[in-house]
mmCIF file of C-alpha atoms in Angstrom:
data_model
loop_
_atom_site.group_PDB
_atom_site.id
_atom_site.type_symbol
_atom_site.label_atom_id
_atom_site.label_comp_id
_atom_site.label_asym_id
_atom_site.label_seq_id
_atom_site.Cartn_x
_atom_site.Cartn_y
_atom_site.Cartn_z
ATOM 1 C CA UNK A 1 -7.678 15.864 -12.323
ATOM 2 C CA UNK A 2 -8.331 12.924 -14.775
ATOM 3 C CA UNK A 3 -11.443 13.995 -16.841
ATOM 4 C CA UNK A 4 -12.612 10.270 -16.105
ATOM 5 C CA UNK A 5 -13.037 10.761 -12.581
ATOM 6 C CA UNK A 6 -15.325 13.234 -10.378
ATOM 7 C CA UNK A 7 -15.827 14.676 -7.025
ATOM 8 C CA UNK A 8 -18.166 11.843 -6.569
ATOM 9 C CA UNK A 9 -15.485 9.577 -7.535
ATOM 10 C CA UNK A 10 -12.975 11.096 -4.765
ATOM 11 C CA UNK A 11 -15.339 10.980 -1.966
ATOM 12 C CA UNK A 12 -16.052 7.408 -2.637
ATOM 13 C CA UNK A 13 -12.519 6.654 -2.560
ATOM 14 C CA UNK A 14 -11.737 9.045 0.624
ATOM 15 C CA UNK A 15 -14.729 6.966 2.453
ATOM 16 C CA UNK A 16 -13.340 3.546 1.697
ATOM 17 C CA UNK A 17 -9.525 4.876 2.509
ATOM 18 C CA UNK A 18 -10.921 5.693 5.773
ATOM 19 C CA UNK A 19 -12.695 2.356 6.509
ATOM 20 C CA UNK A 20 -13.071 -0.183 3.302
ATOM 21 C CA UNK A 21 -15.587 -2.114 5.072
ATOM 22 C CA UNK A 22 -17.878 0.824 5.805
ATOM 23 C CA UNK A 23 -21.862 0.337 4.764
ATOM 24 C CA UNK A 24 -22.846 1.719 1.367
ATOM 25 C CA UNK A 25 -25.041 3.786 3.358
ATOM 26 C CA UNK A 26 -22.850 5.373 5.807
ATOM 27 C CA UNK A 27 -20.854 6.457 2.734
ATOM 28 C CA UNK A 28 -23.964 7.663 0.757
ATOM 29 C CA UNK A 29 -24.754 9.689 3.932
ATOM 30 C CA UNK A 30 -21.358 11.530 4.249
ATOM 31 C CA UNK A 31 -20.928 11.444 0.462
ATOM 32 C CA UNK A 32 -24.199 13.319 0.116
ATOM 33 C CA UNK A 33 -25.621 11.152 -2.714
ATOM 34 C CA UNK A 34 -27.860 7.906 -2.787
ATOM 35 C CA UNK A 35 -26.829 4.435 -1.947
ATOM 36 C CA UNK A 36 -27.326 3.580 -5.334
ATOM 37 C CA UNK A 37 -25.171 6.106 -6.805
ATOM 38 C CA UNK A 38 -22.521 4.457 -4.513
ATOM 39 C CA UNK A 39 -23.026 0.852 -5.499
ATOM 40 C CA UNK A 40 -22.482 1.807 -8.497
ATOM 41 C CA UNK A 41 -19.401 4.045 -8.557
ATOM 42 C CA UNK A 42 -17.873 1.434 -6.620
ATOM 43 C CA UNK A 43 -18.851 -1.054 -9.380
ATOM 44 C CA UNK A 44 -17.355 1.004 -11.997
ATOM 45 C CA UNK A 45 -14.028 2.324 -10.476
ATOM 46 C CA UNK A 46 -12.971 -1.537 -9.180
ATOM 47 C CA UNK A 47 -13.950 -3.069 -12.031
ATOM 48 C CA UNK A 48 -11.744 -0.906 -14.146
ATOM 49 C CA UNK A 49 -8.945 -1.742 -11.409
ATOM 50 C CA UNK A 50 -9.444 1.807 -10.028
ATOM 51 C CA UNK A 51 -10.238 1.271 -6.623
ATOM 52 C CA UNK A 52 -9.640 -2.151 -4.625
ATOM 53 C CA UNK A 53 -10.287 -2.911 -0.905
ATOM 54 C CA UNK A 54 -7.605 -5.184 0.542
ATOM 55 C CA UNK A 55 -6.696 -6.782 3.835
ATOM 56 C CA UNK A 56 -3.293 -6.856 4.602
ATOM 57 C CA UNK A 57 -2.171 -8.424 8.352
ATOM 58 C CA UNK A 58 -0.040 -5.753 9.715
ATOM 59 C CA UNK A 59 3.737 -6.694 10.174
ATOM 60 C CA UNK A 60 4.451 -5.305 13.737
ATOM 61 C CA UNK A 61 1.448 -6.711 15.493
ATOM 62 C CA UNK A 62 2.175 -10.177 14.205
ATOM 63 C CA UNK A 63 6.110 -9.795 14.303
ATOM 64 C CA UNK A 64 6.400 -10.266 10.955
ATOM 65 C CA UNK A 65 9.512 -8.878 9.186
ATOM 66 C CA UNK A 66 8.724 -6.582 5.959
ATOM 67 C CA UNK A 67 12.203 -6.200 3.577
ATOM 68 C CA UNK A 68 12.078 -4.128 0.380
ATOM 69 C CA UNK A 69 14.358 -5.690 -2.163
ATOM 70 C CA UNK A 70 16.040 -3.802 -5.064
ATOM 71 C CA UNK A 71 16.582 -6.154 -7.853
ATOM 72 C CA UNK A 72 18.784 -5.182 -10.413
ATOM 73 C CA UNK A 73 18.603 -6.441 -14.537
ATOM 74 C CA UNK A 74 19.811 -7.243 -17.784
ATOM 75 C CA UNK A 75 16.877 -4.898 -19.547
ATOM 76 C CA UNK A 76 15.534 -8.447 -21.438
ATOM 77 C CA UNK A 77 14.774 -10.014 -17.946
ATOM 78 C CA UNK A 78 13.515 -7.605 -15.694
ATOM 79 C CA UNK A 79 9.703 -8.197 -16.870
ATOM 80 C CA UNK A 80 10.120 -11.826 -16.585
ATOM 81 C CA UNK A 81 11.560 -11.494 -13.266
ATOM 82 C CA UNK A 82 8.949 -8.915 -12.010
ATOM 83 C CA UNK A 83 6.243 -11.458 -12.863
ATOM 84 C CA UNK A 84 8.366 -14.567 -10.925
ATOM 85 C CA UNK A 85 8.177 -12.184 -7.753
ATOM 86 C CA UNK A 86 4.740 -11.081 -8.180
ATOM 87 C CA UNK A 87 3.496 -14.635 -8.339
ATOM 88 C CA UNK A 88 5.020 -15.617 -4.922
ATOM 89 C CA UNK A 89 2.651 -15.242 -1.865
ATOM 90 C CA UNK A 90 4.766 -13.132 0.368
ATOM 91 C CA UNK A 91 5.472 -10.337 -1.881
ATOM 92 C CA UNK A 92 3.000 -7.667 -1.233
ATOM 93 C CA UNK A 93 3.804 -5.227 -4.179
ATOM 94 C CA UNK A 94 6.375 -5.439 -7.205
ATOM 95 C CA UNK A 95 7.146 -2.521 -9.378
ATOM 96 C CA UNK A 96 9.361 -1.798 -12.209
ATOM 97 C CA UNK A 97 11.738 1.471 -11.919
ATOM 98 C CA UNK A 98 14.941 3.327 -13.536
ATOM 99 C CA UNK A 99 13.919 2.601 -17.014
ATOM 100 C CA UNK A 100 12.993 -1.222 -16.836
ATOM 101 C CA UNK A 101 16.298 -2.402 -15.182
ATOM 102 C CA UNK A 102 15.470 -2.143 -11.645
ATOM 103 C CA UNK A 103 12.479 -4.028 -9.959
ATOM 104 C CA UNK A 104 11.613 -2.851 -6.140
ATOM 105 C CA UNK A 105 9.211 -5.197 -4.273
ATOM 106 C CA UNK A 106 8.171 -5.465 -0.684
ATOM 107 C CA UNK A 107 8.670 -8.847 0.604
ATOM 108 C CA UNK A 108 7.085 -10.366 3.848
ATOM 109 C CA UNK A 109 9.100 -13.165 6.155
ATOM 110 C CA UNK A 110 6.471 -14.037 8.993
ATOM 111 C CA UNK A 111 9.845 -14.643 11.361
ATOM 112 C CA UNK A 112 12.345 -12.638 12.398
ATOM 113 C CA UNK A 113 14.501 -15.707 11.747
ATOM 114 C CA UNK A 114 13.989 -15.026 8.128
ATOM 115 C CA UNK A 115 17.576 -13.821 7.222
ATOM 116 C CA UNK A 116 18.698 -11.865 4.178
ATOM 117 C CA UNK A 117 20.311 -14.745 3.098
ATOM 118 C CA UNK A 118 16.910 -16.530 3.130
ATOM 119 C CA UNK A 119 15.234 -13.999 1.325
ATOM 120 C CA UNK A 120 18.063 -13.626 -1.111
ATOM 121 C CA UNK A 121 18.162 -17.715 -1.738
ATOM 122 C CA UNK A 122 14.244 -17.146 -2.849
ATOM 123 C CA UNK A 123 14.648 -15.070 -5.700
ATOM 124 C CA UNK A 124 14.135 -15.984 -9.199
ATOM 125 C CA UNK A 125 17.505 -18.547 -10.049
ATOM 126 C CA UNK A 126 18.713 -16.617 -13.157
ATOM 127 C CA UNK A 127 22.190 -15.214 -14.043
ATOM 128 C CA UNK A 128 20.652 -12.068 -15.628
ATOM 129 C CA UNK A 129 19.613 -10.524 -12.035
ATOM 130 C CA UNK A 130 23.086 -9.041 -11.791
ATOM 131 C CA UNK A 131 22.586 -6.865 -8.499
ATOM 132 C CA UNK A 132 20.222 -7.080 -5.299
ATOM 133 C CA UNK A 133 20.400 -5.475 -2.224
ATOM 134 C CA UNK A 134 17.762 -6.125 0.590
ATOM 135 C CA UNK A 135 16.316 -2.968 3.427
ATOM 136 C CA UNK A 136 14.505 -4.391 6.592
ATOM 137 C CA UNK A 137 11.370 -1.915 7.145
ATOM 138 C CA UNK A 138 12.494 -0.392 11.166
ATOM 139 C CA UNK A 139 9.829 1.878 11.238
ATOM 140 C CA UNK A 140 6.606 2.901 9.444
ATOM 141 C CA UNK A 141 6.522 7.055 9.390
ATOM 142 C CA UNK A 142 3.548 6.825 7.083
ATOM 143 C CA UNK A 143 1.856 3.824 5.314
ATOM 144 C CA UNK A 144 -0.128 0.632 5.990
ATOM 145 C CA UNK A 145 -3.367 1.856 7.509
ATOM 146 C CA UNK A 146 -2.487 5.574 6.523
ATOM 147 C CA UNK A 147 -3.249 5.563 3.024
ATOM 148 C CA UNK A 148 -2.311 8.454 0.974
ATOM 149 C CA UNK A 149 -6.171 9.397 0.334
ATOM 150 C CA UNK A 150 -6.546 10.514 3.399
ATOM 151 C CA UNK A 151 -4.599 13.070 2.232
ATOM 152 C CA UNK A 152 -6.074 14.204 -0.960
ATOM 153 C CA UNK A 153 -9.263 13.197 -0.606
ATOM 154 C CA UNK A 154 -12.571 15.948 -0.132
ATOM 155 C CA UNK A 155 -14.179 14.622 2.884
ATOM 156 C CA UNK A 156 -14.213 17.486 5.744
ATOM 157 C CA UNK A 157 -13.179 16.717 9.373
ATOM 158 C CA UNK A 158 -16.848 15.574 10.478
ATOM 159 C CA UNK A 159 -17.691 13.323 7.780
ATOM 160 C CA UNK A 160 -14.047 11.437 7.957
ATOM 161 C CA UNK A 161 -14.784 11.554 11.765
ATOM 162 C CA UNK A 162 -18.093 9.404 11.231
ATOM 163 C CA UNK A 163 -16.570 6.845 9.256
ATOM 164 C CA UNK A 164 -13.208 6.240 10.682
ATOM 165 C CA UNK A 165 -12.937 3.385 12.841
ATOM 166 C CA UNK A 166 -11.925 2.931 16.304
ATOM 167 C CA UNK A 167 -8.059 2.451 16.294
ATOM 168 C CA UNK A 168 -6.360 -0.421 17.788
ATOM 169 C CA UNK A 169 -5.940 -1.234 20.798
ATOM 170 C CA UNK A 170 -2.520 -0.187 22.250
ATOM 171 C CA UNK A 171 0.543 -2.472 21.293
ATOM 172 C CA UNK A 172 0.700 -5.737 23.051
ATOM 173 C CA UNK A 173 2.350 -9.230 22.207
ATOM 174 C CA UNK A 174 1.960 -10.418 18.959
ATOM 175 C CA UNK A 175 -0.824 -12.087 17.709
ATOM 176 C CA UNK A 176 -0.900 -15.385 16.069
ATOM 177 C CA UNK A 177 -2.764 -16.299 13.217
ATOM 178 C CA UNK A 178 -3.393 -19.826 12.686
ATOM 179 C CA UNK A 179 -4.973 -21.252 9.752
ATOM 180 C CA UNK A 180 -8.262 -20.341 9.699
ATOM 181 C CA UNK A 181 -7.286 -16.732 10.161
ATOM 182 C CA UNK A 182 -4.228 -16.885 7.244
ATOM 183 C CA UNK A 183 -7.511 -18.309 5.162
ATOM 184 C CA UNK A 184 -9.557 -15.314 6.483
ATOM 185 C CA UNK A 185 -6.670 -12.649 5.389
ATOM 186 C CA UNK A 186 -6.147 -14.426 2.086
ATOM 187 C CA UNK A 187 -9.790 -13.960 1.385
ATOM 188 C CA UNK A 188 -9.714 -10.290 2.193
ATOM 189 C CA UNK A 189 -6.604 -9.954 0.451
ATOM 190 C CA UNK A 190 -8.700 -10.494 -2.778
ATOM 191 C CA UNK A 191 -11.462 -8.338 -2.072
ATOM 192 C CA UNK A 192 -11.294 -6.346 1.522
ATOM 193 C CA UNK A 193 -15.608 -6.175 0.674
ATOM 194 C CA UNK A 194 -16.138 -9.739 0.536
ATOM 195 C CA UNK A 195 -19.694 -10.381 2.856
ATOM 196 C CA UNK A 196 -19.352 -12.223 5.803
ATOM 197 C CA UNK A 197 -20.785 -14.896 4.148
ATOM 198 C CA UNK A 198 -18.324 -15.103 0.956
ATOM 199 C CA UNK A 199 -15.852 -15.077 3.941
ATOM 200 C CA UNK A 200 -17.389 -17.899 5.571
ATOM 201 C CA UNK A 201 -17.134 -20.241 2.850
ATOM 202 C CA UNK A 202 -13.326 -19.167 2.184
ATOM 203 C CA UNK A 203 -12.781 -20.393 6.042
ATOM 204 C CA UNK A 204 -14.897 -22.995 6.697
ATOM 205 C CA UNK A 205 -16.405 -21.076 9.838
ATOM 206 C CA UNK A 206 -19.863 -19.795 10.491
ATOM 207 C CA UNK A 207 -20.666 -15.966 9.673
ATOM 208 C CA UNK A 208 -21.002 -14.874 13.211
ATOM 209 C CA UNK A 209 -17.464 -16.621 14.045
ATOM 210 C CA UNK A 210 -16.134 -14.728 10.931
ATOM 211 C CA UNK A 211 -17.367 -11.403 12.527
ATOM 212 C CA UNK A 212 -16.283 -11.365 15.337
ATOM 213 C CA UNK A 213 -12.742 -13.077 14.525
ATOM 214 C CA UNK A 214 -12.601 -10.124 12.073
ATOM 215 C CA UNK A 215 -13.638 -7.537 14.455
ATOM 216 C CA UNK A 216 -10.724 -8.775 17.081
ATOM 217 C CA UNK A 217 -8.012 -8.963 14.309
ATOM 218 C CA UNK A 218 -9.180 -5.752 13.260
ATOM 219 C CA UNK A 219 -9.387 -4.635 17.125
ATOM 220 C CA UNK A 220 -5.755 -5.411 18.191
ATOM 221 C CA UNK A 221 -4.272 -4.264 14.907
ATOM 222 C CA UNK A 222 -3.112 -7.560 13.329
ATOM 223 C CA UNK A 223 -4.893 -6.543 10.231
ATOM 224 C CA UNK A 224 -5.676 -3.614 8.438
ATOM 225 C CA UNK A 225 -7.443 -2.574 5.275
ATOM 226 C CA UNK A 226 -5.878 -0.763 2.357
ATOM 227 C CA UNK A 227 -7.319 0.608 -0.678
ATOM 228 C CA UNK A 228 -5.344 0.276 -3.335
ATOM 229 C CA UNK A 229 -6.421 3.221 -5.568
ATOM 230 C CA UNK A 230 -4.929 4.577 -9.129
ATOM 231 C CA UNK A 231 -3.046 7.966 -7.863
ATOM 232 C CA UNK A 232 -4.701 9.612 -10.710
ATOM 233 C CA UNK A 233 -8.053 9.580 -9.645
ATOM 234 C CA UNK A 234 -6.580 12.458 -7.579
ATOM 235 C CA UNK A 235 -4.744 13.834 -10.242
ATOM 236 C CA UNK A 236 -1.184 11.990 -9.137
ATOM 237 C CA UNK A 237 -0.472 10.394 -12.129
ATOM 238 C CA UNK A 238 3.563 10.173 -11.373
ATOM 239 C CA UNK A 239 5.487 7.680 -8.784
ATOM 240 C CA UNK A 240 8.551 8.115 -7.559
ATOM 241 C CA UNK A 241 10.394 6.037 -4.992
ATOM 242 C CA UNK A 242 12.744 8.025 -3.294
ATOM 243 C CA UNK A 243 15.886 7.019 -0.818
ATOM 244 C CA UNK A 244 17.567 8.950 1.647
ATOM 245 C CA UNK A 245 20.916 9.078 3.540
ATOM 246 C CA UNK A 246 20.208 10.595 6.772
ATOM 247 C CA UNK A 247 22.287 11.513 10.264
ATOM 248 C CA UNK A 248 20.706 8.826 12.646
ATOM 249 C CA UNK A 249 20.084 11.788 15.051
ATOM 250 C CA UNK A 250 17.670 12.878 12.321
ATOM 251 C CA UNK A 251 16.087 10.083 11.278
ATOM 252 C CA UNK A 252 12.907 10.544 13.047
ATOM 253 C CA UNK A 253 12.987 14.300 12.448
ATOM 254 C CA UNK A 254 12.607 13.908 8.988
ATOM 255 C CA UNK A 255 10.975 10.811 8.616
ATOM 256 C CA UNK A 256 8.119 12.316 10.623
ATOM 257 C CA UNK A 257 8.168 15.446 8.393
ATOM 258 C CA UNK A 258 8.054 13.304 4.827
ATOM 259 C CA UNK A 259 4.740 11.746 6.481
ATOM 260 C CA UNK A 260 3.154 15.417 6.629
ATOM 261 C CA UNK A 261 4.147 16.106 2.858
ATOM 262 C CA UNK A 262 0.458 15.902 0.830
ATOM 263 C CA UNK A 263 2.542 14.150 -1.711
ATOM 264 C CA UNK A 264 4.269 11.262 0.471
ATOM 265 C CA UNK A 265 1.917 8.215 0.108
ATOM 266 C CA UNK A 266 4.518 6.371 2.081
ATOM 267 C CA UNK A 267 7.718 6.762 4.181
ATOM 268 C CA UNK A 268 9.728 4.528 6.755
ATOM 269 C CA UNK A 269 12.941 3.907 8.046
ATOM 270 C CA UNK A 270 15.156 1.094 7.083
ATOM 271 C CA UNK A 271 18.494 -0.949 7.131
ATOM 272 C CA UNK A 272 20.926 -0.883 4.078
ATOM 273 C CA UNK A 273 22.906 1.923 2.582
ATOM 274 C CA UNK A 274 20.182 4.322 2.779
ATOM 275 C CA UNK A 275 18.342 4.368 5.494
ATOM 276 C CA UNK A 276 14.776 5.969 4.547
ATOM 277 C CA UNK A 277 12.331 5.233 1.745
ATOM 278 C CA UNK A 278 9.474 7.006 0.933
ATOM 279 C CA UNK A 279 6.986 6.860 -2.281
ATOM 280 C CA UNK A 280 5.987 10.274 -3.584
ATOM 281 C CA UNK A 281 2.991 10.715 -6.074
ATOM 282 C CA UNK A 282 2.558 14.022 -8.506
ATOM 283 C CA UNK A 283 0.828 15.477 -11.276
ATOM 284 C CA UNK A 284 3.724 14.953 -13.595
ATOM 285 C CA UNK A 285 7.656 15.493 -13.810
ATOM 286 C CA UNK A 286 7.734 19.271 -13.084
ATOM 287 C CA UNK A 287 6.222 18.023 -9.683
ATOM 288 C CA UNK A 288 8.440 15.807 -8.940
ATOM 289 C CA UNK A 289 10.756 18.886 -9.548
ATOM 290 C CA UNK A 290 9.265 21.493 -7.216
ATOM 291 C CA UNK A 291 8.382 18.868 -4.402
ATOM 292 C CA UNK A 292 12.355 17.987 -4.434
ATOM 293 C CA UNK A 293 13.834 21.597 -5.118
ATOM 294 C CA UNK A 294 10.797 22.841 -2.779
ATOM 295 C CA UNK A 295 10.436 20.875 -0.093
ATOM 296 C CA UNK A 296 12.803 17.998 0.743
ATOM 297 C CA UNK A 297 15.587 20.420 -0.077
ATOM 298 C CA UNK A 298 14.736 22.250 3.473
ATOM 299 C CA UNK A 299 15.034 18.569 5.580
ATOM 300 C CA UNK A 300 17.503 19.107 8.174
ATOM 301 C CA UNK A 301 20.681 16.644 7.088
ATOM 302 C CA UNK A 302 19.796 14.730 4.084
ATOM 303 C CA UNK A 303 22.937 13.797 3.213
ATOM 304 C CA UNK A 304 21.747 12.452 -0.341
ATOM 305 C CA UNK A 305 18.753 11.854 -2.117
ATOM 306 C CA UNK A 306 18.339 9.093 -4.688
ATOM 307 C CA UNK A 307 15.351 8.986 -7.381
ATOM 308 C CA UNK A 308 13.661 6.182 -9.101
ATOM 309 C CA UNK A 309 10.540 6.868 -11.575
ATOM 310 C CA UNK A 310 8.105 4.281 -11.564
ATOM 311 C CA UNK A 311 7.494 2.808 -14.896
ATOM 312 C CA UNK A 312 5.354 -0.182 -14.575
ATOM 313 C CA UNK A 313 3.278 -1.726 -11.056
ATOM 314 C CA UNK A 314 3.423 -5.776 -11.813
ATOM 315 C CA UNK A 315 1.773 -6.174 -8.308
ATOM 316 C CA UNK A 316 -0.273 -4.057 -6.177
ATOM 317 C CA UNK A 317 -0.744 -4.580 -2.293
ATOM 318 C CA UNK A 318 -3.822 -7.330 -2.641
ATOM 319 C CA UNK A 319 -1.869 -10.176 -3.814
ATOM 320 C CA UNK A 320 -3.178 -9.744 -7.432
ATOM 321 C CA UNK A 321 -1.338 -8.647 -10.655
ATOM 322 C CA UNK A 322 -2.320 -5.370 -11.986
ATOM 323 C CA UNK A 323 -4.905 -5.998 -14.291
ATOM 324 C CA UNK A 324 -3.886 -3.349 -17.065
ATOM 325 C CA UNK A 325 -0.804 -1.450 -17.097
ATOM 326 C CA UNK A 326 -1.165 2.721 -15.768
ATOM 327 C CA UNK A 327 1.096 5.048 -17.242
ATOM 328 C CA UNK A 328 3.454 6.917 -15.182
ATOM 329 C CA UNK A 329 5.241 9.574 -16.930
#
């Protein structure tokens, strides 16, 4: 573990992974230390970009259409490019891989309408991206509202019991968010914490209105909360994207087993040459080693693995730009 961080530390982190908008309280209950102590870990850790509570609407309960695009580089433009992608409002995340010449973001089209085309059409005009090719998310194995805490974190079974929400309702049509809600996500997107009354002001609505429009988005699983948390707080200092070739008669198989690896933070099914992602955080290389030699090596019918160290996160789930850069090997 980072010498930084402490149990304290973990426990905050594993309450807010559980439910970001729980009361400092609650958390200072099952945490077994004062409120105080809380306010001000949580001070500390976000303020050093630690820790961050974000909403995120979910893409399946609003029919949204999530793509992860691999953007290939000349090595002088890929940091340039990074930041063009990271600016626009429907990419979620944008991170640098393979040794600065490959950028992998998650992009967001709010219709299924949205073609590859589209999305291809909106990338940075520039004849130094020299490759791209574009996965539709099918299916979320782990991720979103599972965060990788959960995990790792120290809580026992009856303190994460008391904190974690209700879950959503079961699946129904989509929802649509009009303005006032897009307003309402946008606002959480920048801090998942923000009072009811910082939220008011953000949507023009009354407090009460904001509750309870936050309690039925929340409710019906149109948006969730993610805490976007430096993997070394838990001593996972190393990211890895992975991509897999498997038998579609396996898919799920394995898919389901990557989401009950400790060290899969997320994994989902998807169109394009490969046909499953997952992102895999370690202690360091030789990890990365054993978990492949170890563990994916016994998957039934991976028919080929490919590897991409993370060097540098230009954009984290929130909206945001990472505000300092984390090491990763």
């Amino acid at each position: 573990m980072d010498d930084d961080f402490d149990e304290i530390d973990r426990r905050l982190a594993h309450a807010l992974a559980l439910d970001g908008r729980a009361p400092f309280g609650l958390i200072a209950e099952v945490a077994e230390v004062s409120e105080r102590t809380v306010a001000r870990r949580y001070t500390r850790l976000r303020s050093t970009g630690t820790i961050r509570v974000v909403g995120r609407p979910a893409a399946v309960a609003t029919g949204a259409v999530e793509w992860f695009l691999r953007v290939r580089c000349a090595p002088s433009a890929a940091v340039a490019v990074a930041e063009a992608l990271a600016r626009r409002p429907d990419t979620s995340w944008v991170m640098l891989t393979s040794g600065g010449t490959e950028i992998v973001c998650a992009v967001r089209a709010d219709h299924d309408t949205d073609s590859e085309t589209l999305l291809l059409d909106r990338l940075p005009r520039t004849s130094r991206v020299e490759a791209v090719s574009a996965h539709s998310v099918l299916h979320t194995f782990y991720g979103g509202a599972e965060s990788p805490v959960a995990k790792l974190g120290p809580l026992d079974a009856a303190a994460a019991a008391r904190l974690r929400p209700e879950p959503p309702d079961g699946p129904g049509g989509p929802v649509r968010l009009d303005d006032g809600d897009r307003e309402l996500v946008a606002a959480l997107a920048d801090d998942g914490r923000s009072t009811y009354e910082q939220l008011a002001a953000r949507t023009g609505w009354s407090a009460s209105t904001v509750r309870r429009r936050l309690h039925e988005l929340r409710r019906r699983g149109a948006v969730h909360l993610d805490l976007d948390v430096d993997p070394r707080l838990f001593g996972r200092g190393v990211r890895t994207l992975c991509w897999f070739s498997v038998p579609p008669a396996d898919l799920a198989r394995v898919g389901e087993a990557l989401a009950g690896h400790a060290e899969v933070a997320f994994a989902a099914a998807t169109t394009g040459p490969t046909n499953l992602c997952a992102t895999v955080l370690c202690a360091d290389q030789q990890g990365v080693y054993r978990y492949l030699t170890e563990q994916v090596a016994t998957l039934p019918s991976v028919a080929h693995v490919e590897t991409a160290p993370v060097i540098r996160i230009v954009k984290e789930v929130g909206g945001g730009t990472v505000p300092r850069a984390r090491p990763h090997h």
